[in-house]
Amino acid sequence: MTTFNIETMAKQSKVASRSVAQLTTTEKNNLLRAMAKAITDNSQQIITENQKDIAAGEAKGLAPAMLDRLLLTEQGIADISSAIIEIAQLSDPVGEVSQLSLRPNGMQVGKMRIPLGVIAMIYEARPNVTAEAAALSIKSGNAVILRGGSEAIHSNLAIAECLHQVLTQQGIDKNIVSVIPDTSRSVIEGLLKQRESIDLVIPRGGEGLIRYVTENSQIPVIQHFKGVCHLFIDKFADLNKAVNILVNGKTQRPSACNAIETLLVHESIADTFLPLAAQALADAAQVKVHACENSIEYFANASLASDEDYHAEYLAQEIAVKVVTGFAQAIEHINEFTSDHTEVIVSQDISRTQQFIRQINSSVVMVNASSRFSDGGQLGLGSEIGISTSKLHAYGPMGLASLTTEKFVVYGDGQVRD
Amino acid sequence: MTTFNIETMAKQSKVASRSVAQLTTTEKNNLLRAMAKAITDNSQQIITENQKDIAAGEAKGLAPAMLDRLLLTEQGIADISSAIIEIAQLSDPVGEVSQLSLRPNGMQVGKMRIPLGVIAMIYEARPNVTAEAAALSIKSGNAVILRGGSEAIHSNLAIAECLHQVLTQQGIDKNIVSVIPDTSRSVIEGLLKQRESIDLVIPRGGEGLIRYVTENSQIPVIQHFKGVCHLFIDKFADLNKAVNILVNGKTQRPSACNAIETLLVHESIADTFLPLAAQALADAAQVKVHACENSIEYFANASLASDEDYHAEYLAQEIAVKVVTGFAQAIEHINEFTSDHTEVIVSQDISRTQQFIRQINSSVVMVNASSRFSDGGQLGLGSEIGISTSKLHAYGPMGLASLTTEKFVVYGDGQVRD
């Protein structure tokens, strides 16, 4: 067994990043379509390797939900292939020029979108991330280093093998896509030190992983700790819309980070709205309620909410409820407990919805729509590489454009400075 | 003497950042105009305090150039005041909505520009940065924490005192602008740990300061290590433009980070161009030359260039020169030695200039213009808060927009997700 060296891999990725940055859109799309085909052509091989991960996971006693996320079926592999083809169909952000203007001395100045360079992805269980993150990186002109969970190592290497076959066939530097074969924790530490070669780290997984990466990285990190999304039902709300948005936001997929965790209700409509809300939540999913002292009476079997409940990301059929004295208190509560993910107001009053949008600076702010739309696909970004709840570089769901930056371009005709 | 606590200051800044984010453009401009007036109204007081810094500097034996940067005259104070008024005149990036589009389900989705929150500036000697960074932060809706050099502490506190007077008069939270009164190094360490309160750190000063901040910060840092700017004279160059751009780029202000440090010359024009270049550089400023073995014969008293010369940021009337075998070798040299600041091609051939722009991903890429234009003011950004040579968040000269981010805004009419 040869020793794996993360610094060497990072340097090779940096060199490779120059070639992927120079590929034309047509070349990148052809490459992605060939990769999609290679994945389905090699589905038996991938399934065989995936079965090794499943067997190891069972032996290790992984939870059934975890094993389920790990499992690759023929259908799962077809889905990966389709996802790559969808990425090929997205428009290419690289090379787009904006803000072209003439300076007083006749120089033309603009900004051109370019790849970031090398992206490192650190993620847990799901092997489909390996293929999709590679495809998004290639489409945005970046090289990528992938470090999946140890549970999925055989699956990830099998997928990488397909991608490398295609790169080799097409005569392209295969270091454009690298999968770290070493599953030890120490390799992450080493990875996070490669500041000279890697431009951005994107961790995807639980809060623990994201905090670990943030605290140990010398490279900029996209952070998304958690989603404590608020729904504020204003006194001018259309109560029918309010109930639908509440039920959809809370119960449609409670394990998602864009599910509603706290419901704030304006006191002047509490009497009419809360009984409807209680009924709808009970009907939809027997939602467990943690209510403030002014709302607890409306819910059967609710417990009294503590500050801890208002901080909680339940990720379950469970919700915190609070009656607020008015708009200002709703804003104050959100500012105190926000995770900067998504907040929603339901109101028909345009002055109040405009104020909500102006005063709440979470990454996604919504009026009269379900928080479940807070997702790259739903917001029109095409595929999503991750989500940022810190404001630097990207904020909110991240599509291809978030894997790029802009350089200044200047066209002169011999101008010099006085 | 009370003990200074950086964590308390950072938390107060975070609270204050919410109020500055909500000011209207008119309110911010009125505030800035009042600050500009307060600075001139209190010029005597500022000069008195500045004299304390000058006296301490002289006692400490500061270099004359350093004392010169530290000195505030009536004219210097008038210039600070004008700079603040100019910032008031810039257009306000906050609240700008872009990319508004309708999703298939009728929701309207767009992006709205918002302040980052709290900016920390760490800088050396010049006290005018105190006022200008405060003004740029306010205009972009951010709170700011300023940590100037110990040499300028009295001047910085005197300027802050003027700004605080205005904030108090206008009934605005004075923690919008904070100057750290403690000049010890350990306070910087503490500052760089306030991840929960501070959104961005901008160091301005020498490479040592920037590396120190980068290595010790838990908060994202804008990096600008150095400017090793390249000028490539292509075989299809207009030699008259080439000479002017070379002389201007190298000699007009060699201490600037956008000065040219390396000249690359296509071998097929070396015979005609290099004698012109040698003459012009000698005439302009007796520029000291470090030349490759193929160009050394053209320069009087040149020394042979080493790799170290190609890495050097001379910041002086000194230049490295290399003859390249062609376009590809020029690109290769730049990719190897770039500081990602500014690179220039001089050529009349549109295919080659387009290739240069496509292949070089430094933060500013220029065709037929002097590198000295690589500056926020010259490129049309209005005032400049700094420059980034790393690709995350901002790349190149940074204006007001670089002190903001974008959130998603969604206007629905009751939509829920299927």
Short mmCIF file of N, CA, C and O in Angstrom, two decimals, chain A residues 101-109 410-415, chain B residues 367-369 373 378:
data_model
loop_
_atom_site.label_atom_id
_atom_site.label_comp_id
_atom_site.label_asym_id
_atom_site.label_seq_id
_atom_site.Cartn_x
_atom_site.Cartn_y
_atom_site.Cartn_z
N SER A 101 -18.36 49.32 -18.85
CA SER A 101 -18.62 50.76 -19.00
C SER A 101 -17.35 51.45 -19.45
O SER A 101 -16.25 50.90 -19.35
N LEU A 102 -17.50 52.65 -19.97
CA LEU A 102 -16.35 53.42 -20.43
C LEU A 102 -15.93 54.38 -19.34
O LEU A 102 -16.76 55.09 -18.77
N ARG A 103 -14.65 54.42 -19.06
CA ARG A 103 -14.11 55.42 -18.14
C ARG A 103 -13.91 56.73 -18.90
O ARG A 103 -13.85 56.72 -20.14
N PRO A 104 -13.81 57.84 -18.18
CA PRO A 104 -13.64 59.14 -18.85
C PRO A 104 -12.46 59.17 -19.83
O PRO A 104 -12.52 59.87 -20.83
N ASN A 105 -11.41 58.38 -19.57
CA ASN A 105 -10.25 58.38 -20.47
C ASN A 105 -10.40 57.43 -21.65
O ASN A 105 -9.45 57.20 -22.40
N GLY A 106 -11.60 56.85 -21.81
CA GLY A 106 -11.84 55.98 -22.96
C GLY A 106 -11.59 54.50 -22.72
O GLY A 106 -11.89 53.68 -23.58
N MET A 107 -11.02 54.14 -21.57
CA MET A 107 -10.83 52.71 -21.28
C MET A 107 -12.19 52.06 -21.03
O MET A 107 -13.07 52.67 -20.42
N GLN A 108 -12.31 50.81 -21.49
CA GLN A 108 -13.54 50.07 -21.22
C GLN A 108 -13.24 49.13 -20.04
O GLN A 108 -12.25 48.39 -20.08
N VAL A 109 -14.07 49.17 -19.01
CA VAL A 109 -13.86 48.36 -17.81
C VAL A 109 -15.09 47.49 -17.57
O VAL A 109 -16.22 47.98 -17.68
N VAL A 410 -9.97 45.08 -18.45
CA VAL A 410 -9.79 46.47 -18.89
C VAL A 410 -9.26 46.46 -20.33
O VAL A 410 -8.25 45.81 -20.61
N TYR A 411 -9.98 47.14 -21.24
CA TYR A 411 -9.53 47.27 -22.62
C TYR A 411 -9.13 48.72 -22.86
O TYR A 411 -9.98 49.61 -22.86
N GLY A 412 -7.83 48.95 -23.04
CA GLY A 412 -7.38 50.31 -23.32
C GLY A 412 -6.88 50.42 -24.75
O GLY A 412 -6.96 49.48 -25.54
N ASP A 413 -6.37 51.58 -25.06
CA ASP A 413 -5.75 51.79 -26.37
C ASP A 413 -4.48 52.61 -26.17
O ASP A 413 -4.26 53.59 -26.86
N GLY A 414 -3.73 52.21 -25.16
CA GLY A 414 -2.47 52.90 -24.88
C GLY A 414 -2.53 53.88 -23.72
O GLY A 414 -1.56 54.59 -23.46
N GLN A 415 -3.66 53.90 -22.99
CA GLN A 415 -3.79 54.87 -21.89
C GLN A 415 -2.72 54.67 -20.80
O GLN A 415 -2.42 53.54 -20.42
N VAL B 367 -5.62 45.08 -21.23
CA VAL B 367 -5.10 45.10 -22.60
C VAL B 367 -4.72 46.55 -22.93
O VAL B 367 -5.56 47.46 -22.79
N ASN B 368 -3.48 46.75 -23.34
CA ASN B 368 -3.05 48.08 -23.82
C ASN B 368 -3.38 49.23 -22.87
O ASN B 368 -3.86 50.30 -23.31
N ALA B 369 -3.17 49.02 -21.58
CA ALA B 369 -3.37 50.12 -20.63
C ALA B 369 -2.38 49.94 -19.48
O ALA B 369 -1.91 48.83 -19.21
N PHE B 373 -3.71 51.86 -13.52
CA PHE B 373 -5.16 52.06 -13.45
C PHE B 373 -5.84 51.01 -12.57
O PHE B 373 -7.05 51.05 -12.37
N GLN B 378 -9.83 54.55 -10.16
CA GLN B 378 -9.58 54.56 -11.61
C GLN B 378 -10.52 53.61 -12.35
O GLN B 378 -10.87 53.85 -13.50
#
